[in-house]
Amino acid sequence: MARYEPDPRVNFTRFDEGEGVLLHLETKSYYTLNATGVFIWEQLEAGRRTIEALVAALLDHYEVTQEEAERQVRAFLEELEQEGLVQRQV
């Protein structure tokens, strides 16, 4: 089961409006997150690092179907991995 670890070179800041930003300290690139992205990132930081755990957390927090939760989690993790913000560990 793959686990996704936040890259230690990434700094996360949450804004009052529920949005947030990720800053990769090495590349100086930053990424804005909507409320769902913030929620998933905070779950990663809390130790929920498998797709299954993240989907379960999303289902508990939002009114969304299992399929939609899986789609959102997989798409978000894929984007984070491509940008070097998380590392996938098998």
PDB file of N, CA and C in Angstrom:
ATOM      1  N   MET A   1       0.847  -1.179   0.000  1.00  0.00           N
ATOM      2  CA  MET A   1       0.000   0.000   0.000  1.00  0.00           C
ATOM      3  C   MET A   1       0.893   1.244   0.000  1.00  0.00           C
ATOM      4  N   ALA A   2       0.699   2.085  -0.959  1.00  0.00           N
ATOM      5  CA  ALA A   2       1.525   3.294  -1.084  1.00  0.00           C
ATOM      6  C   ALA A   2       1.167   4.307   0.000  1.00  0.00           C
ATOM      7  N   ARG A   3       2.189   4.991   0.461  1.00  0.00           N
ATOM      8  CA  ARG A   3       2.020   6.088   1.421  1.00  0.00           C
ATOM      9  C   ARG A   3       2.570   7.351   0.774  1.00  0.00           C
ATOM     10  N   TYR A   4       1.982   8.463   1.118  1.00  0.00           N
ATOM     11  CA  TYR A   4       2.402   9.748   0.574  1.00  0.00           C
ATOM     12  C   TYR A   4       2.919  10.608   1.717  1.00  0.00           C
ATOM     13  N   GLU A   5       4.191  10.980   1.619  1.00  0.00           N
ATOM     14  CA  GLU A   5       4.849  11.771   2.657  1.00  0.00           C
ATOM     15  C   GLU A   5       5.038  13.199   2.157  1.00  0.00           C
ATOM     16  N   PRO A   6       4.583  14.188   2.928  1.00  0.00           N
ATOM     17  CA  PRO A   6       4.870  15.576   2.541  1.00  0.00           C
ATOM     18  C   PRO A   6       6.380  15.798   2.486  1.00  0.00           C
ATOM     19  N   ASP A   7       6.838  16.460   1.451  1.00  0.00           N
ATOM     20  CA  ASP A   7       8.263  16.768   1.334  1.00  0.00           C
ATOM     21  C   ASP A   7       8.639  17.741   2.450  1.00  0.00           C
ATOM     22  N   PRO A   8       9.720  17.465   3.184  1.00  0.00           N
ATOM     23  CA  PRO A   8      10.102  18.355   4.287  1.00  0.00           C
ATOM     24  C   PRO A   8      10.489  19.765   3.835  1.00  0.00           C
ATOM     25  N   ARG A   9      10.727  19.952   2.542  1.00  0.00           N
ATOM     26  CA  ARG A   9      11.080  21.283   2.036  1.00  0.00           C
ATOM     27  C   ARG A   9       9.853  22.114   1.681  1.00  0.00           C
ATOM     28  N   VAL A  10       8.671  21.602   2.007  1.00  0.00           N
ATOM     29  CA  VAL A  10       7.425  22.301   1.682  1.00  0.00           C
ATOM     30  C   VAL A  10       6.845  22.915   2.951  1.00  0.00           C
ATOM     31  N   ASN A  11       6.525  24.195   2.855  1.00  0.00           N
ATOM     32  CA  ASN A  11       5.917  24.920   3.962  1.00  0.00           C
ATOM     33  C   ASN A  11       4.446  25.170   3.629  1.00  0.00           C
ATOM     34  N   PHE A  12       3.562  24.881   4.582  1.00  0.00           N
ATOM     35  CA  PHE A  12       2.122  25.051   4.395  1.00  0.00           C
ATOM     36  C   PHE A  12       1.626  26.188   5.271  1.00  0.00           C
ATOM     37  N   THR A  13       0.808  27.066   4.688  1.00  0.00           N
ATOM     38  CA  THR A  13       0.158  28.136   5.445  1.00  0.00           C
ATOM     39  C   THR A  13      -1.328  28.101   5.134  1.00  0.00           C
ATOM     40  N   ARG A  14      -2.136  28.105   6.200  1.00  0.00           N
ATOM     41  CA  ARG A  14      -3.594  28.117   6.049  1.00  0.00           C
ATOM     42  C   ARG A  14      -4.086  29.536   6.272  1.00  0.00           C
ATOM     43  N   PHE A  15      -5.012  29.973   5.415  1.00  0.00           N
ATOM     44  CA  PHE A  15      -5.612  31.294   5.549  1.00  0.00           C
ATOM     45  C   PHE A  15      -6.976  31.181   6.224  1.00  0.00           C
ATOM     46  N   ASP A  16      -7.447  32.287   6.787  1.00  0.00           N
ATOM     47  CA  ASP A  16      -8.724  32.307   7.496  1.00  0.00           C
ATOM     48  C   ASP A  16      -9.897  31.891   6.615  1.00  0.00           C
ATOM     49  N   GLU A  17      -9.827  32.156   5.341  1.00  0.00           N
ATOM     50  CA  GLU A  17     -10.934  31.865   4.433  1.00  0.00           C
ATOM     51  C   GLU A  17     -11.057  30.378   4.124  1.00  0.00           C
ATOM     52  N   GLY A  18     -10.213  29.536   4.702  1.00  0.00           N
ATOM     53  CA  GLY A  18     -10.257  28.107   4.438  1.00  0.00           C
ATOM     54  C   GLY A  18      -9.333  27.675   3.326  1.00  0.00           C
ATOM     55  N   GLU A  19      -8.717  28.632   2.658  1.00  0.00           N
ATOM     56  CA  GLU A  19      -7.768  28.302   1.606  1.00  0.00           C
ATOM     57  C   GLU A  19      -6.369  28.254   2.204  1.00  0.00           C
ATOM     58  N   GLY A  20      -5.406  27.865   1.384  1.00  0.00           N
ATOM     59  CA  GLY A  20      -4.044  27.792   1.882  1.00  0.00           C
ATOM     60  C   GLY A  20      -3.049  27.865   0.749  1.00  0.00           C
ATOM     61  N   VAL A  21      -1.784  27.818   1.120  1.00  0.00           N
ATOM     62  CA  VAL A  21      -0.713  27.877   0.139  1.00  0.00           C
ATOM     63  C   VAL A  21       0.403  26.929   0.565  1.00  0.00           C
ATOM     64  N   LEU A  22       0.993  26.285  -0.435  1.00  0.00           N
ATOM     65  CA  LEU A  22       2.174  25.459  -0.232  1.00  0.00           C
ATOM     66  C   LEU A  22       3.341  26.174  -0.891  1.00  0.00           C
ATOM     67  N   LEU A  23       4.448  26.276  -0.187  1.00  0.00           N
ATOM     68  CA  LEU A  23       5.659  26.892  -0.722  1.00  0.00           C
ATOM     69  C   LEU A  23       6.771  25.866  -0.681  1.00  0.00           C
ATOM     70  N   HIS A  24       7.313  25.549  -1.847  1.00  0.00           N
ATOM     71  CA  HIS A  24       8.463  24.649  -1.920  1.00  0.00           C
ATOM     72  C   HIS A  24       9.700  25.513  -1.706  1.00  0.00           C
ATOM     73  N   LEU A  25      10.354  25.328  -0.575  1.00  0.00           N
ATOM     74  CA  LEU A  25      11.446  26.212  -0.183  1.00  0.00           C
ATOM     75  C   LEU A  25      12.661  26.116  -1.096  1.00  0.00           C
ATOM     76  N   GLU A  26      12.850  24.988  -1.745  1.00  0.00           N
ATOM     77  CA  GLU A  26      14.003  24.841  -2.634  1.00  0.00           C
ATOM     78  C   GLU A  26      13.755  25.473  -4.002  1.00  0.00           C
ATOM     79  N   THR A  27      12.590  25.230  -4.578  1.00  0.00           N
ATOM     80  CA  THR A  27      12.308  25.739  -5.925  1.00  0.00           C
ATOM     81  C   THR A  27      11.692  27.133  -5.900  1.00  0.00           C
ATOM     82  N   LYS A  28      11.248  27.575  -4.727  1.00  0.00           N
ATOM     83  CA  LYS A  28      10.573  28.871  -4.545  1.00  0.00           C
ATOM     84  C   LYS A  28       9.232  28.928  -5.278  1.00  0.00           C
ATOM     85  N   SER A  29       8.690  27.767  -5.618  1.00  0.00           N
ATOM     86  CA  SER A  29       7.376  27.704  -6.260  1.00  0.00           C
ATOM     87  C   SER A  29       6.305  27.632  -5.187  1.00  0.00           C
ATOM     88  N   TYR A  30       5.170  28.283  -5.447  1.00  0.00           N
ATOM     89  CA  TYR A  30       4.074  28.196  -4.492  1.00  0.00           C
ATOM     90  C   TYR A  30       2.799  27.771  -5.209  1.00  0.00           C
ATOM     91  N   TYR A  31       1.925  27.156  -4.430  1.00  0.00           N
ATOM     92  CA  TYR A  31       0.715  26.554  -4.963  1.00  0.00           C
ATOM     93  C   TYR A  31      -0.442  26.915  -4.042  1.00  0.00           C
ATOM     94  N   THR A  32      -1.517  27.419  -4.608  1.00  0.00           N
ATOM     95  CA  THR A  32      -2.681  27.747  -3.787  1.00  0.00           C
ATOM     96  C   THR A  32      -3.575  26.512  -3.670  1.00  0.00           C
ATOM     97  N   LEU A  33      -4.206  26.375  -2.522  1.00  0.00           N
ATOM     98  CA  LEU A  33      -5.091  25.251  -2.259  1.00  0.00           C
ATOM     99  C   LEU A  33      -6.484  25.763  -1.925  1.00  0.00           C
ATOM    100  N   ASN A  34      -7.492  25.094  -2.458  1.00  0.00           N
ATOM    101  CA  ASN A  34      -8.859  25.397  -2.047  1.00  0.00           C
ATOM    102  C   ASN A  34      -9.127  24.668  -0.730  1.00  0.00           C
ATOM    103  N   ALA A  35     -10.340  24.786  -0.220  1.00  0.00           N
ATOM    104  CA  ALA A  35     -10.660  24.201   1.085  1.00  0.00           C
ATOM    105  C   ALA A  35     -10.466  22.686   1.105  1.00  0.00           C
ATOM    106  N   THR A  36     -10.812  22.017   0.025  1.00  0.00           N
ATOM    107  CA  THR A  36     -10.633  20.566  -0.025  1.00  0.00           C
ATOM    108  C   THR A  36      -9.154  20.206  -0.046  1.00  0.00           C
ATOM    109  N   GLY A  37      -8.366  20.943  -0.807  1.00  0.00           N
ATOM    110  CA  GLY A  37      -6.925  20.717  -0.828  1.00  0.00           C
ATOM    111  C   GLY A  37      -6.294  20.940   0.533  1.00  0.00           C
ATOM    112  N   VAL A  38      -6.734  21.985   1.226  1.00  0.00           N
ATOM    113  CA  VAL A  38      -6.244  22.256   2.582  1.00  0.00           C
ATOM    114  C   VAL A  38      -6.590  21.082   3.494  1.00  0.00           C
ATOM    115  N   PHE A  39      -7.819  20.602   3.405  1.00  0.00           N
ATOM    116  CA  PHE A  39      -8.247  19.486   4.244  1.00  0.00           C
ATOM    117  C   PHE A  39      -7.373  18.259   3.996  1.00  0.00           C
ATOM    118  N   ILE A  40      -7.159  17.912   2.734  1.00  0.00           N
ATOM    119  CA  ILE A  40      -6.352  16.731   2.416  1.00  0.00           C
ATOM    120  C   ILE A  40      -4.916  16.929   2.885  1.00  0.00           C
ATOM    121  N   TRP A  41      -4.340  18.117   2.664  1.00  0.00           N
ATOM    122  CA  TRP A  41      -2.963  18.369   3.104  1.00  0.00           C
ATOM    123  C   TRP A  41      -2.850  18.230   4.624  1.00  0.00           C
ATOM    124  N   GLU A  42      -3.820  18.773   5.344  1.00  0.00           N
ATOM    125  CA  GLU A  42      -3.792  18.672   6.808  1.00  0.00           C
ATOM    126  C   GLU A  42      -3.923  17.220   7.262  1.00  0.00           C
ATOM    127  N   GLN A  43      -4.659  16.417   6.513  1.00  0.00           N
ATOM    128  CA  GLN A  43      -4.741  14.988   6.833  1.00  0.00           C
ATOM    129  C   GLN A  43      -3.390  14.308   6.617  1.00  0.00           C
ATOM    130  N   LEU A  44      -2.705  14.672   5.542  1.00  0.00           N
ATOM    131  CA  LEU A  44      -1.360  14.136   5.308  1.00  0.00           C
ATOM    132  C   LEU A  44      -0.435  14.486   6.469  1.00  0.00           C
ATOM    133  N   GLU A  45      -0.490  15.737   6.903  1.00  0.00           N
ATOM    134  CA  GLU A  45       0.359  16.172   8.012  1.00  0.00           C
ATOM    135  C   GLU A  45      -0.005  15.461   9.315  1.00  0.00           C
ATOM    136  N   ALA A  46      -1.264  15.057   9.452  1.00  0.00           N
ATOM    137  CA  ALA A  46      -1.724  14.373  10.665  1.00  0.00           C
ATOM    138  C   ALA A  46      -1.412  12.875  10.643  1.00  0.00           C
ATOM    139  N   GLY A  47      -0.813  12.406   9.541  1.00  0.00           N
ATOM    140  CA  GLY A  47      -0.412  11.009   9.478  1.00  0.00           C
ATOM    141  C   GLY A  47      -1.310  10.102   8.666  1.00  0.00           C
ATOM    142  N   ARG A  48      -2.369  10.630   8.090  1.00  0.00           N
ATOM    143  CA  ARG A  48      -3.237   9.833   7.220  1.00  0.00           C
ATOM    144  C   ARG A  48      -2.638   9.897   5.818  1.00  0.00           C
ATOM    145  N   ARG A  49      -1.823   8.915   5.490  1.00  0.00           N
ATOM    146  CA  ARG A  49      -0.991   9.048   4.298  1.00  0.00           C
ATOM    147  C   ARG A  49      -1.256   8.019   3.217  1.00  0.00           C
ATOM    148  N   THR A  50      -2.300   7.218   3.375  1.00  0.00           N
ATOM    149  CA  THR A  50      -2.672   6.299   2.305  1.00  0.00           C
ATOM    150  C   THR A  50      -3.919   6.840   1.613  1.00  0.00           C
ATOM    151  N   ILE A  51      -4.126   6.399   0.395  1.00  0.00           N
ATOM    152  CA  ILE A  51      -5.317   6.827  -0.333  1.00  0.00           C
ATOM    153  C   ILE A  51      -6.570   6.428   0.442  1.00  0.00           C
ATOM    154  N   GLU A  52      -6.567   5.221   0.984  1.00  0.00           N
ATOM    155  CA  GLU A  52      -7.734   4.731   1.715  1.00  0.00           C
ATOM    156  C   GLU A  52      -8.044   5.604   2.926  1.00  0.00           C
ATOM    157  N   ALA A  53      -7.021   5.968   3.697  1.00  0.00           N
ATOM    158  CA  ALA A  53      -7.224   6.798   4.891  1.00  0.00           C
ATOM    159  C   ALA A  53      -7.700   8.196   4.513  1.00  0.00           C
ATOM    160  N   LEU A  54      -7.153   8.736   3.437  1.00  0.00           N
ATOM    161  CA  LEU A  54      -7.560  10.070   3.000  1.00  0.00           C
ATOM    162  C   LEU A  54      -8.995  10.071   2.482  1.00  0.00           C
ATOM    163  N   VAL A  55      -9.362   9.032   1.752  1.00  0.00           N
ATOM    164  CA  VAL A  55     -10.738   8.922   1.255  1.00  0.00           C
ATOM    165  C   VAL A  55     -11.704   8.813   2.435  1.00  0.00           C
ATOM    166  N   ALA A  56     -11.368   7.996   3.427  1.00  0.00           N
ATOM    167  CA  ALA A  56     -12.231   7.848   4.607  1.00  0.00           C
ATOM    168  C   ALA A  56     -12.407   9.184   5.323  1.00  0.00           C
ATOM    169  N   ALA A  57     -11.327   9.940   5.460  1.00  0.00           N
ATOM    170  CA  ALA A  57     -11.413  11.250   6.114  1.00  0.00           C
ATOM    171  C   ALA A  57     -12.291  12.201   5.310  1.00  0.00           C
ATOM    172  N   LEU A  58     -12.147  12.179   3.991  1.00  0.00           N
ATOM    173  CA  LEU A  58     -12.958  13.045   3.130  1.00  0.00           C
ATOM    174  C   LEU A  58     -14.444  12.685   3.249  1.00  0.00           C
ATOM    175  N   LEU A  59     -14.740  11.388   3.294  1.00  0.00           N
ATOM    176  CA  LEU A  59     -16.130  10.944   3.429  1.00  0.00           C
ATOM    177  C   LEU A  59     -16.724  11.370   4.769  1.00  0.00           C
ATOM    178  N   ASP A  60     -15.910  11.384   5.817  1.00  0.00           N
ATOM    179  CA  ASP A  60     -16.386  11.811   7.138  1.00  0.00           C
ATOM    180  C   ASP A  60     -16.644  13.311   7.196  1.00  0.00           C
ATOM    181  N   HIS A  61     -15.899  14.072   6.405  1.00  0.00           N
ATOM    182  CA  HIS A  61     -15.938  15.531   6.512  1.00  0.00           C
ATOM    183  C   HIS A  61     -16.879  16.199   5.500  1.00  0.00           C
ATOM    184  N   TYR A  62     -17.004  15.607   4.319  1.00  0.00           N
ATOM    185  CA  TYR A  62     -17.797  16.206   3.248  1.00  0.00           C
ATOM    186  C   TYR A  62     -18.912  15.254   2.819  1.00  0.00           C
ATOM    187  N   GLU A  63     -19.974  15.816   2.288  1.00  0.00           N
ATOM    188  CA  GLU A  63     -21.030  14.999   1.694  1.00  0.00           C
ATOM    189  C   GLU A  63     -20.646  14.722   0.249  1.00  0.00           C
ATOM    190  N   VAL A  64     -19.992  13.591   0.059  1.00  0.00           N
ATOM    191  CA  VAL A  64     -19.468  13.223  -1.254  1.00  0.00           C
ATOM    192  C   VAL A  64     -19.533  11.698  -1.360  1.00  0.00           C
ATOM    193  N   THR A  65     -19.669  11.196  -2.577  1.00  0.00           N
ATOM    194  CA  THR A  65     -19.709   9.744  -2.765  1.00  0.00           C
ATOM    195  C   THR A  65     -18.305   9.163  -2.637  1.00  0.00           C
ATOM    196  N   GLN A  66     -18.248   7.872  -2.413  1.00  0.00           N
ATOM    197  CA  GLN A  66     -16.970   7.154  -2.340  1.00  0.00           C
ATOM    198  C   GLN A  66     -16.174   7.372  -3.627  1.00  0.00           C
ATOM    199  N   GLU A  67     -16.844   7.266  -4.765  1.00  0.00           N
ATOM    200  CA  GLU A  67     -16.167   7.407  -6.057  1.00  0.00           C
ATOM    201  C   GLU A  67     -15.597   8.813  -6.233  1.00  0.00           C
ATOM    202  N   GLU A  68     -16.381   9.820  -5.861  1.00  0.00           N
ATOM    203  CA  GLU A  68     -15.914  11.203  -5.993  1.00  0.00           C
ATOM    204  C   GLU A  68     -14.752  11.474  -5.043  1.00  0.00           C
ATOM    205  N   ALA A  69     -14.838  10.957  -3.827  1.00  0.00           N
ATOM    206  CA  ALA A  69     -13.751  11.143  -2.860  1.00  0.00           C
ATOM    207  C   ALA A  69     -12.466  10.506  -3.381  1.00  0.00           C
ATOM    208  N   GLU A  70     -12.567   9.292  -3.902  1.00  0.00           N
ATOM    209  CA  GLU A  70     -11.382   8.616  -4.451  1.00  0.00           C
ATOM    210  C   GLU A  70     -10.804   9.391  -5.624  1.00  0.00           C
ATOM    211  N   ARG A  71     -11.680   9.858  -6.504  1.00  0.00           N
ATOM    212  CA  ARG A  71     -11.211  10.612  -7.670  1.00  0.00           C
ATOM    213  C   ARG A  71     -10.474  11.864  -7.231  1.00  0.00           C
ATOM    214  N   GLN A  72     -11.047  12.607  -6.275  1.00  0.00           N
ATOM    215  CA  GLN A  72     -10.415  13.842  -5.806  1.00  0.00           C
ATOM    216  C   GLN A  72      -9.076  13.571  -5.129  1.00  0.00           C
ATOM    217  N   VAL A  73      -9.039  12.565  -4.272  1.00  0.00           N
ATOM    218  CA  VAL A  73      -7.799  12.251  -3.552  1.00  0.00           C
ATOM    219  C   VAL A  73      -6.715  11.821  -4.533  1.00  0.00           C
ATOM    220  N   ARG A  74      -7.045  10.916  -5.441  1.00  0.00           N
ATOM    221  CA  ARG A  74      -6.041  10.435  -6.405  1.00  0.00           C
ATOM    222  C   ARG A  74      -5.521  11.570  -7.294  1.00  0.00           C
ATOM    223  N   ALA A  75      -6.421  12.401  -7.783  1.00  0.00           N
ATOM    224  CA  ALA A  75      -6.007  13.512  -8.648  1.00  0.00           C
ATOM    225  C   ALA A  75      -5.124  14.496  -7.891  1.00  0.00           C
ATOM    226  N   PHE A  76      -5.494  14.810  -6.658  1.00  0.00           N
ATOM    227  CA  PHE A  76      -4.719  15.760  -5.855  1.00  0.00           C
ATOM    228  C   PHE A  76      -3.337  15.197  -5.540  1.00  0.00           C
ATOM    229  N   LEU A  77      -3.268  13.933  -5.121  1.00  0.00           N
ATOM    230  CA  LEU A  77      -1.974  13.325  -4.803  1.00  0.00           C
ATOM    231  C   LEU A  77      -1.081  13.231  -6.039  1.00  0.00           C
ATOM    232  N   GLU A  78      -1.682  12.922  -7.180  1.00  0.00           N
ATOM    233  CA  GLU A  78      -0.911  12.849  -8.425  1.00  0.00           C
ATOM    234  C   GLU A  78      -0.293  14.205  -8.752  1.00  0.00           C
ATOM    235  N   GLU A  79      -1.077  15.256  -8.596  1.00  0.00           N
ATOM    236  CA  GLU A  79      -0.563  16.601  -8.862  1.00  0.00           C
ATOM    237  C   GLU A  79       0.531  16.977  -7.864  1.00  0.00           C
ATOM    238  N   LEU A  80       0.310  16.678  -6.588  1.00  0.00           N
ATOM    239  CA  LEU A  80       1.327  16.973  -5.571  1.00  0.00           C
ATOM    240  C   LEU A  80       2.625  16.234  -5.865  1.00  0.00           C
ATOM    241  N   GLU A  81       2.500  14.976  -6.265  1.00  0.00           N
ATOM    242  CA  GLU A  81       3.693  14.181  -6.569  1.00  0.00           C
ATOM    243  C   GLU A  81       4.428  14.738  -7.788  1.00  0.00           C
ATOM    244  N   GLN A  82       3.699  15.107  -8.826  1.00  0.00           N
ATOM    245  CA  GLN A  82       4.321  15.661 -10.028  1.00  0.00           C
ATOM    246  C   GLN A  82       5.069  16.953  -9.730  1.00  0.00           C
ATOM    247  N   GLU A  83       4.564  17.740  -8.796  1.00  0.00           N
ATOM    248  CA  GLU A  83       5.191  19.017  -8.452  1.00  0.00           C
ATOM    249  C   GLU A  83       6.273  18.872  -7.383  1.00  0.00           C
ATOM    250  N   GLY A  84       6.503  17.657  -6.904  1.00  0.00           N
ATOM    251  CA  GLY A  84       7.544  17.429  -5.904  1.00  0.00           C
ATOM    252  C   GLY A  84       7.160  17.861  -4.500  1.00  0.00           C
ATOM    253  N   LEU A  85       5.862  17.917  -4.219  1.00  0.00           N
ATOM    254  CA  LEU A  85       5.393  18.364  -2.909  1.00  0.00           C
ATOM    255  C   LEU A  85       5.174  17.207  -1.943  1.00  0.00           C
ATOM    256  N   VAL A  86       4.969  16.016  -2.483  1.00  0.00           N
ATOM    257  CA  VAL A  86       4.903  14.801  -1.681  1.00  0.00           C
ATOM    258  C   VAL A  86       5.776  13.751  -2.344  1.00  0.00           C
ATOM    259  N   GLN A  87       6.153  12.775  -1.549  1.00  0.00           N
ATOM    260  CA  GLN A  87       6.926  11.654  -2.064  1.00  0.00           C
ATOM    261  C   GLN A  87       6.114  10.387  -1.843  1.00  0.00           C
ATOM    262  N   ARG A  88       5.950   9.629  -2.906  1.00  0.00           N
ATOM    263  CA  ARG A  88       5.201   8.367  -2.825  1.00  0.00           C
ATOM    264  C   ARG A  88       6.155   7.269  -2.395  1.00  0.00           C
ATOM    265  N   GLN A  89       5.768   6.547  -1.352  1.00  0.00           N
ATOM    266  CA  GLN A  89       6.581   5.442  -0.847  1.00  0.00           C
ATOM    267  C   GLN A  89       5.764   4.165  -0.906  1.00  0.00           C
ATOM    268  N   VAL A  90       6.337   3.154  -1.531  1.00  0.00           N
ATOM    269  CA  VAL A  90       5.624   1.877  -1.697  1.00  0.00           C
ATOM    270  C   VAL A  90       5.992   0.929  -0.582  1.00  0.00           C
TER     271      VAL A  90
END
